Amino acid sequence: ETVPDAVGVDWQFPVNYIGHSAAKSSPRPTPDGESIVIAGDTGRVHSVTPDGKQRWTYRSGATHLGIHSTPTIVDGVAYVGGYDGDLYAIDVETGEEVWHLQHVAMGGPTAIGSSPAYWDGILYFVAEYLSPKTGALWAVDAATGSPLWSDHRMGGMPHPSPAIDPATERLVSGSNDGVVYAWEFPSLEFAWEFETEGHVKGTPPVYEGKTYAGSWDGNFYCLDLADGEELWRLETGDIVMCNPAVDPTTNAVFQGGDDGYVRALDADSGEVRWRTNVHGHVIGSLTVTQDTVLVGSYDTNLYAIEKETGDVRWTVENNGHVTSEAVPHDGHIYYAERAHIDHWWDDSQEAVLQQPGHAYRLSER
């Protein structure tokens, strides 16, 4: 996909209403391009046409903190987890429930913030448990919702999404206990773990036998997928929790963090090619396109940054923090933001919703 030189907002509608600090779910176009599936923090999953007309709304049981998982769409079915600990399969044409895996069948997780990874008929995702505060990697039959396997070694109520690299036969995930875990794939025998000194909340992408993970210890790590050996690290001096993006065409990995900068790094050496100030925390997913990097910031702007130079091509100002992935599709860009809530971080005053968080479509202007 390419990104226009200038953009404007085609449409927007409210989807997010709470101040929960997790990144918001990202809009997901269906493979045929006829629908955009958008999950919100009220627990509702919406389907709209590319021009913004409502097709259907599915109401999940995740009514407390809603849905932050991004839907995975395969063969006409959207799979998404909720903060009720349940996993949902929804027909993308009709909005009808295909199946619903309840948390009691998985030992009572309190949430699934992880976005499912799909491979050969099986969904892989991470579930969070409250008492004690632990996590588990699950494998579930995509056709039936039947649990097939789980590993409960994770700690700290994790919600990163797993990444699969069939070339090196590894499945990898981060965790809130500060550890990056890897399993052999598809056997799911445990392979290795790498410990950092802070939470690992971002999804670690896999590329050319390596994986990349940011930590709350202020470092961004490159690890060998085969054995978990540290190949290099970048010290940022602040929390790193976003999902990085990898660009095979330039052998670059793009990283953001709480220091307010987006960086282009050499994927092999970690050398910084450029860095750009986006004036706020970056906690969502970076998207790399043919010519730009798309990234949302706590300064309420969505940025399009030139991939080669780090120059800002354009920004779009929004109501709340932009923490979803910006998804380019068929000449448009879809994304979602947090609600604008006054005093959310101030316990001495009552939080007041000023503006719900919206889902957007941008197009060339």
mmCIF file with all atom_site columns, N, CA and C in Angstrom, residues 74-122:
data_model
loop_
_atom_site.group_PDB
_atom_site.id
_atom_site.type_symbol
_atom_site.label_atom_id
_atom_site.label_alt_id
_atom_site.label_comp_id
_atom_site.label_asym_id
_atom_site.label_entity_id
_atom_site.label_seq_id
_atom_site.pdbx_PDB_ins_code
_atom_site.Cartn_x
_atom_site.Cartn_y
_atom_site.Cartn_z
_atom_site.occupancy
_atom_site.B_iso_or_equiv
_atom_site.pdbx_formal_charge
_atom_site.auth_seq_id
_atom_site.auth_comp_id
_atom_site.auth_asym_id
_atom_site.auth_atom_id
_atom_site.pdbx_PDB_model_num
ATOM 1   N N  . VAL A 1 74  ? -10.506 -14.773 8.927  1.00 0.00 ? 74  VAL A N  1
ATOM 2   C CA . VAL A 1 74  ? -10.119 -15.884 8.064  1.00 0.00 ? 74  VAL A CA 1
ATOM 3   C C  . VAL A 1 74  ? -11.379 -16.560 7.544  1.00 0.00 ? 74  VAL A C  1
ATOM 4   N N  . ASP A 1 75  ? -11.467 -16.746 6.238  1.00 0.00 ? 75  ASP A N  1
ATOM 5   C CA . ASP A 1 75  ? -12.567 -17.487 5.616  1.00 0.00 ? 75  ASP A CA 1
ATOM 6   C C  . ASP A 1 75  ? -13.936 -16.998 6.088  1.00 0.00 ? 75  ASP A C  1
ATOM 7   N N  . GLY A 1 76  ? -14.115 -15.678 6.126  1.00 0.00 ? 76  GLY A N  1
ATOM 8   C CA . GLY A 1 76  ? -15.412 -15.109 6.444  1.00 0.00 ? 76  GLY A CA 1
ATOM 9   C C  . GLY A 1 76  ? -15.774 -15.083 7.910  1.00 0.00 ? 76  GLY A C  1
ATOM 10  N N  . VAL A 1 77  ? -14.817 -15.344 8.796  1.00 0.00 ? 77  VAL A N  1
ATOM 11  C CA . VAL A 1 77  ? -15.079 -15.337 10.236 1.00 0.00 ? 77  VAL A CA 1
ATOM 12  C C  . VAL A 1 77  ? -14.076 -14.408 10.919 1.00 0.00 ? 77  VAL A C  1
ATOM 13  N N  . ALA A 1 78  ? -14.580 -13.557 11.815 1.00 0.00 ? 78  ALA A N  1
ATOM 14  C CA . ALA A 1 78  ? -13.737 -12.681 12.627 1.00 0.00 ? 78  ALA A CA 1
ATOM 15  C C  . ALA A 1 78  ? -13.585 -13.285 14.013 1.00 0.00 ? 78  ALA A C  1
ATOM 16  N N  . TYR A 1 79  ? -12.335 -13.447 14.462 1.00 0.00 ? 79  TYR A N  1
ATOM 17  C CA . TYR A 1 79  ? -12.031 -14.010 15.779 1.00 0.00 ? 79  TYR A CA 1
ATOM 18  C C  . TYR A 1 79  ? -11.474 -12.894 16.651 1.00 0.00 ? 79  TYR A C  1
ATOM 19  N N  . VAL A 1 80  ? -12.048 -12.706 17.842 1.00 0.00 ? 80  VAL A N  1
ATOM 20  C CA . VAL A 1 80  ? -11.624 -11.610 18.696 1.00 0.00 ? 80  VAL A CA 1
ATOM 21  C C  . VAL A 1 80  ? -11.854 -11.972 20.156 1.00 0.00 ? 80  VAL A C  1
ATOM 22  N N  . GLY A 1 81  ? -10.941 -11.538 21.021 1.00 0.00 ? 81  GLY A N  1
ATOM 23  C CA . GLY A 1 81  ? -11.058 -11.776 22.453 1.00 0.00 ? 81  GLY A CA 1
ATOM 24  C C  . GLY A 1 81  ? -11.576 -10.562 23.177 1.00 0.00 ? 81  GLY A C  1
ATOM 25  N N  . GLY A 1 82  ? -12.154 -10.775 24.375 1.00 0.00 ? 82  GLY A N  1
ATOM 26  C CA . GLY A 1 82  ? -12.725 -9.684  25.143 1.00 0.00 ? 82  GLY A CA 1
ATOM 27  C C  . GLY A 1 82  ? -12.160 -9.619  26.552 1.00 0.00 ? 82  GLY A C  1
ATOM 28  N N  . TYR A 1 83  ? -12.429 -8.498  27.225 1.00 0.00 ? 83  TYR A N  1
ATOM 29  C CA . TYR A 1 83  ? -12.011 -8.342  28.618 1.00 0.00 ? 83  TYR A CA 1
ATOM 30  C C  . TYR A 1 83  ? -12.994 -9.003  29.582 1.00 0.00 ? 83  TYR A C  1
ATOM 31  N N  . ASP A 1 84  ? -13.780 -9.937  29.063 1.00 0.00 ? 84  ASP A N  1
ATOM 32  C CA . ASP A 1 84  ? -14.525 -10.868 29.905 1.00 0.00 ? 84  ASP A CA 1
ATOM 33  C C  . ASP A 1 84  ? -13.850 -12.232 29.929 1.00 0.00 ? 84  ASP A C  1
ATOM 34  N N  . GLY A 1 85  ? -12.700 -12.365 29.239 1.00 0.00 ? 85  GLY A N  1
ATOM 35  C CA . GLY A 1 85  ? -11.978 -13.634 29.193 1.00 0.00 ? 85  GLY A CA 1
ATOM 36  C C  . GLY A 1 85  ? -12.507 -14.611 28.171 1.00 0.00 ? 85  GLY A C  1
ATOM 37  N N  . ASP A 1 86  ? -13.454 -14.183 27.328 1.00 0.00 ? 86  ASP A N  1
ATOM 38  C CA . ASP A 1 86  ? -14.057 -15.059 26.321 1.00 0.00 ? 86  ASP A CA 1
ATOM 39  C C  . ASP A 1 86  ? -13.461 -14.777 24.946 1.00 0.00 ? 86  ASP A C  1
ATOM 40  N N  . LEU A 1 87  ? -13.556 -15.776 24.053 1.00 0.00 ? 87  LEU A N  1
ATOM 41  C CA . LEU A 1 87  ? -13.135 -15.629 22.669 1.00 0.00 ? 87  LEU A CA 1
ATOM 42  C C  . LEU A 1 87  ? -14.357 -15.810 21.782 1.00 0.00 ? 87  LEU A C  1
ATOM 43  N N  . TYR A 1 88  ? -14.508 -14.903 20.804 1.00 0.00 ? 88  TYR A N  1
ATOM 44  C CA . TYR A 1 88  ? -15.704 -14.872 19.973 1.00 0.00 ? 88  TYR A CA 1
ATOM 45  C C  . TYR A 1 88  ? -15.344 -15.120 18.508 1.00 0.00 ? 88  TYR A C  1
ATOM 46  N N  . ALA A 1 89  ? -16.211 -15.871 17.817 1.00 0.00 ? 89  ALA A N  1
ATOM 47  C CA . ALA A 1 89  ? -16.118 -16.073 16.379 1.00 0.00 ? 89  ALA A CA 1
ATOM 48  C C  . ALA A 1 89  ? -17.404 -15.533 15.763 1.00 0.00 ? 89  ALA A C  1
ATOM 49  N N  . ILE A 1 90  ? -17.273 -14.556 14.846 1.00 0.00 ? 90  ILE A N  1
ATOM 50  C CA . ILE A 1 90  ? -18.422 -13.830 14.311 1.00 0.00 ? 90  ILE A CA 1
ATOM 51  C C  . ILE A 1 90  ? -18.404 -13.902 12.788 1.00 0.00 ? 90  ILE A C  1
ATOM 52  N N  . ASP A 1 91  ? -19.535 -14.233 12.192 1.00 0.00 ? 91  ASP A N  1
ATOM 53  C CA . ASP A 1 91  ? -19.665 -14.252 10.747 1.00 0.00 ? 91  ASP A CA 1
ATOM 54  C C  . ASP A 1 91  ? -19.579 -12.816 10.218 1.00 0.00 ? 91  ASP A C  1
ATOM 55  N N  . VAL A 1 92  ? -18.607 -12.533 9.338  1.00 0.00 ? 92  VAL A N  1
ATOM 56  C CA . VAL A 1 92  ? -18.408 -11.142 8.930  1.00 0.00 ? 92  VAL A CA 1
ATOM 57  C C  . VAL A 1 92  ? -19.478 -10.662 7.952  1.00 0.00 ? 92  VAL A C  1
ATOM 58  N N  . GLU A 1 93  ? -20.226 -11.568 7.346  1.00 0.00 ? 93  GLU A N  1
ATOM 59  C CA . GLU A 1 93  ? -21.276 -11.158 6.424  1.00 0.00 ? 93  GLU A CA 1
ATOM 60  C C  . GLU A 1 93  ? -22.546 -10.784 7.162  1.00 0.00 ? 93  GLU A C  1
ATOM 61  N N  . THR A 1 94  ? -22.895 -11.545 8.197  1.00 0.00 ? 94  THR A N  1
ATOM 62  C CA . THR A 1 94  ? -24.176 -11.366 8.871  1.00 0.00 ? 94  THR A CA 1
ATOM 63  C C  . THR A 1 94  ? -24.081 -10.777 10.266 1.00 0.00 ? 94  THR A C  1
ATOM 64  N N  . GLY A 1 95  ? -22.904 -10.882 10.906 1.00 0.00 ? 95  GLY A N  1
ATOM 65  C CA . GLY A 1 95  ? -22.775 -10.463 12.290 1.00 0.00 ? 95  GLY A CA 1
ATOM 66  C C  . GLY A 1 95  ? -23.280 -11.481 13.287 1.00 0.00 ? 95  GLY A C  1
ATOM 67  N N  . GLU A 1 96  ? -23.634 -12.669 12.802 1.00 0.00 ? 96  GLU A N  1
ATOM 68  C CA . GLU A 1 96  ? -24.119 -13.717 13.711 1.00 0.00 ? 96  GLU A CA 1
ATOM 69  C C  . GLU A 1 96  ? -22.952 -14.459 14.350 1.00 0.00 ? 96  GLU A C  1
ATOM 70  N N  . GLU A 1 97  ? -23.196 -14.921 15.559 1.00 0.00 ? 97  GLU A N  1
ATOM 71  C CA . GLU A 1 97  ? -22.170 -15.656 16.291 1.00 0.00 ? 97  GLU A CA 1
ATOM 72  C C  . GLU A 1 97  ? -21.980 -17.048 15.698 1.00 0.00 ? 97  GLU A C  1
ATOM 73  N N  . VAL A 1 98  ? -20.750 -17.388 15.377 1.00 0.00 ? 98  VAL A N  1
ATOM 74  C CA . VAL A 1 98  ? -20.418 -18.725 14.875 1.00 0.00 ? 98  VAL A CA 1
ATOM 75  C C  . VAL A 1 98  ? -20.177 -19.666 16.042 1.00 0.00 ? 98  VAL A C  1
ATOM 76  N N  . TRP A 1 99  ? -19.351 -19.222 16.978 1.00 0.00 ? 99  TRP A N  1
ATOM 77  C CA . TRP A 1 99  ? -19.184 -19.915 18.253 1.00 0.00 ? 99  TRP A CA 1
ATOM 78  C C  . TRP A 1 99  ? -18.660 -18.933 19.291 1.00 0.00 ? 99  TRP A C  1
ATOM 79  N N  . HIS A 1 100 ? -18.702 -19.335 20.536 1.00 0.00 ? 100 HIS A N  1
ATOM 80  C CA . HIS A 1 100 ? -18.329 -18.471 21.655 1.00 0.00 ? 100 HIS A CA 1
ATOM 81  C C  . HIS A 1 100 ? -17.639 -19.342 22.692 1.00 0.00 ? 100 HIS A C  1
ATOM 82  N N  . LEU A 1 101 ? -16.332 -19.187 22.834 1.00 0.00 ? 101 LEU A N  1
ATOM 83  C CA . LEU A 1 101 ? -15.563 -19.935 23.825 1.00 0.00 ? 101 LEU A CA 1
ATOM 84  C C  . LEU A 1 101 ? -15.565 -19.153 25.129 1.00 0.00 ? 101 LEU A C  1
ATOM 85  N N  . GLN A 1 102 ? -16.229 -19.689 26.144 1.00 0.00 ? 102 GLN A N  1
ATOM 86  C CA . GLN A 1 102 ? -16.342 -18.989 27.414 1.00 0.00 ? 102 GLN A CA 1
ATOM 87  C C  . GLN A 1 102 ? -15.117 -19.230 28.284 1.00 0.00 ? 102 GLN A C  1
ATOM 88  N N  . HIS A 1 103 ? -14.844 -18.270 29.150 1.00 0.00 ? 103 HIS A N  1
ATOM 89  C CA . HIS A 1 103 ? -13.618 -18.304 29.951 1.00 0.00 ? 103 HIS A CA 1
ATOM 90  C C  . HIS A 1 103 ? -13.558 -19.503 30.889 1.00 0.00 ? 103 HIS A C  1
ATOM 91  N N  . VAL A 1 104 ? -14.712 -20.014 31.313 1.00 0.00 ? 104 VAL A N  1
ATOM 92  C CA . VAL A 1 104 ? -14.697 -21.147 32.240 1.00 0.00 ? 104 VAL A CA 1
ATOM 93  C C  . VAL A 1 104 ? -14.050 -22.366 31.606 1.00 0.00 ? 104 VAL A C  1
ATOM 94  N N  . ALA A 1 105 ? -14.115 -22.479 30.279 1.00 0.00 ? 105 ALA A N  1
ATOM 95  C CA . ALA A 1 105 ? -13.500 -23.620 29.589 1.00 0.00 ? 105 ALA A CA 1
ATOM 96  C C  . ALA A 1 105 ? -11.987 -23.498 29.535 1.00 0.00 ? 105 ALA A C  1
ATOM 97  N N  . MET A 1 106 ? -11.467 -22.310 29.902 1.00 0.00 ? 106 MET A N  1
ATOM 98  C CA . MET A 1 106 ? -10.012 -22.092 29.907 1.00 0.00 ? 106 MET A CA 1
ATOM 99  C C  . MET A 1 106 ? -9.487  -21.840 31.323 1.00 0.00 ? 106 MET A C  1
ATOM 100 N N  . GLY A 1 107 ? -10.246 -22.230 32.309 1.00 0.00 ? 107 GLY A N  1
ATOM 101 C CA . GLY A 1 107 ? -9.805  -22.052 33.676 1.00 0.00 ? 107 GLY A CA 1
ATOM 102 C C  . GLY A 1 107 ? -10.030 -20.668 34.232 1.00 0.00 ? 107 GLY A C  1
ATOM 103 N N  . GLY A 1 108 ? -10.900 -19.884 33.592 1.00 0.00 ? 108 GLY A N  1
ATOM 104 C CA . GLY A 1 108 ? -11.325 -18.608 34.147 1.00 0.00 ? 108 GLY A CA 1
ATOM 105 C C  . GLY A 1 108 ? -10.423 -17.428 33.929 1.00 0.00 ? 108 GLY A C  1
ATOM 106 N N  . PRO A 1 109 ? -9.881  -17.206 32.708 1.00 0.00 ? 109 PRO A N  1
ATOM 107 C CA . PRO A 1 109 ? -9.127  -15.972 32.501 1.00 0.00 ? 109 PRO A CA 1
ATOM 108 C C  . PRO A 1 109 ? -10.023 -14.755 32.648 1.00 0.00 ? 109 PRO A C  1
ATOM 109 N N  . THR A 1 110 ? -9.433  -13.657 33.104 1.00 0.00 ? 110 THR A N  1
ATOM 110 C CA . THR A 1 110 ? -10.201 -12.428 33.282 1.00 0.00 ? 110 THR A CA 1
ATOM 111 C C  . THR A 1 110 ? -10.271 -11.616 32.005 1.00 0.00 ? 110 THR A C  1
ATOM 112 N N  . ALA A 1 111 ? -9.345  -11.853 31.051 1.00 0.00 ? 111 ALA A N  1
ATOM 113 C CA . ALA A 1 111 ? -9.317  -11.055 29.828 1.00 0.00 ? 111 ALA A CA 1
ATOM 114 C C  . ALA A 1 111 ? -8.519  -11.757 28.748 1.00 0.00 ? 111 ALA A C  1
ATOM 115 N N  . ILE A 1 112 ? -8.873  -11.440 27.507 1.00 0.00 ? 112 ILE A N  1
ATOM 116 C CA . ILE A 1 112 ? -8.047  -11.775 26.350 1.00 0.00 ? 112 ILE A CA 1
ATOM 117 C C  . ILE A 1 112 ? -7.820  -10.470 25.606 1.00 0.00 ? 112 ILE A C  1
ATOM 118 N N  . GLY A 1 113 ? -6.714  -9.808  25.890 1.00 0.00 ? 113 GLY A N  1
ATOM 119 C CA . GLY A 1 113 ? -6.343  -8.599  25.180 1.00 0.00 ? 113 GLY A CA 1
ATOM 120 C C  . GLY A 1 113 ? -5.524  -8.903  23.941 1.00 0.00 ? 113 GLY A C  1
ATOM 121 N N  . SER A 1 114 ? -5.035  -10.121 23.865 1.00 0.00 ? 114 SER A N  1
ATOM 122 C CA . SER A 1 114 ? -4.217  -10.586 22.756 1.00 0.00 ? 114 SER A CA 1
ATOM 123 C C  . SER A 1 114 ? -5.045  -10.750 21.493 1.00 0.00 ? 114 SER A C  1
ATOM 124 N N  . SER A 1 115 ? -4.462  -10.405 20.340 1.00 0.00 ? 115 SER A N  1
ATOM 125 C CA . SER A 1 115 ? -5.106  -10.651 19.049 1.00 0.00 ? 115 SER A CA 1
ATOM 126 C C  . SER A 1 115 ? -4.686  -12.033 18.558 1.00 0.00 ? 115 SER A C  1
ATOM 127 N N  . PRO A 1 116 ? -5.639  -12.869 18.156 1.00 0.00 ? 116 PRO A N  1
ATOM 128 C CA . PRO A 1 116 ? -5.290  -14.247 17.795 1.00 0.00 ? 116 PRO A CA 1
ATOM 129 C C  . PRO A 1 116 ? -4.403  -14.307 16.556 1.00 0.00 ? 116 PRO A C  1
ATOM 130 N N  . ALA A 1 117 ? -3.436  -15.216 16.585 1.00 0.00 ? 117 ALA A N  1
ATOM 131 C CA . ALA A 1 117 ? -2.679  -15.580 15.385 1.00 0.00 ? 117 ALA A CA 1
ATOM 132 C C  . ALA A 1 117 ? -3.297  -16.858 14.818 1.00 0.00 ? 117 ALA A C  1
ATOM 133 N N  . TYR A 1 118 ? -3.374  -16.939 13.501 1.00 0.00 ? 118 TYR A N  1
ATOM 134 C CA . TYR A 1 118 ? -4.019  -18.086 12.847 1.00 0.00 ? 118 TYR A CA 1
ATOM 135 C C  . TYR A 1 118 ? -2.984  -18.843 12.022 1.00 0.00 ? 118 TYR A C  1
ATOM 136 N N  . TRP A 1 119 ? -3.018  -20.175 12.147 1.00 0.00 ? 119 TRP A N  1
ATOM 137 C CA . TRP A 1 119 ? -2.165  -21.005 11.300 1.00 0.00 ? 119 TRP A CA 1
ATOM 138 C C  . TRP A 1 119 ? -2.826  -22.375 11.121 1.00 0.00 ? 119 TRP A C  1
ATOM 139 N N  . ASP A 1 120 ? -3.146  -22.714 9.877  1.00 0.00 ? 120 ASP A N  1
ATOM 140 C CA . ASP A 1 120 ? -3.594  -24.054 9.509  1.00 0.00 ? 120 ASP A CA 1
ATOM 141 C C  . ASP A 1 120 ? -4.761  -24.537 10.380 1.00 0.00 ? 120 ASP A C  1
ATOM 142 N N  . GLY A 1 121 ? -5.784  -23.676 10.506 1.00 0.00 ? 121 GLY A N  1
ATOM 143 C CA . GLY A 1 121 ? -6.989  -24.074 11.207 1.00 0.00 ? 121 GLY A CA 1
ATOM 144 C C  . GLY A 1 121 ? -6.949  -23.918 12.711 1.00 0.00 ? 121 GLY A C  1
ATOM 145 N N  . ILE A 1 122 ? -5.874  -23.351 13.258 1.00 0.00 ? 122 ILE A N  1
ATOM 146 C CA . ILE A 1 122 ? -5.733  -23.212 14.711 1.00 0.00 ? 122 ILE A CA 1
ATOM 147 C C  . ILE A 1 122 ? -5.461  -21.757 15.060 1.00 0.00 ? 122 ILE A C  1
#
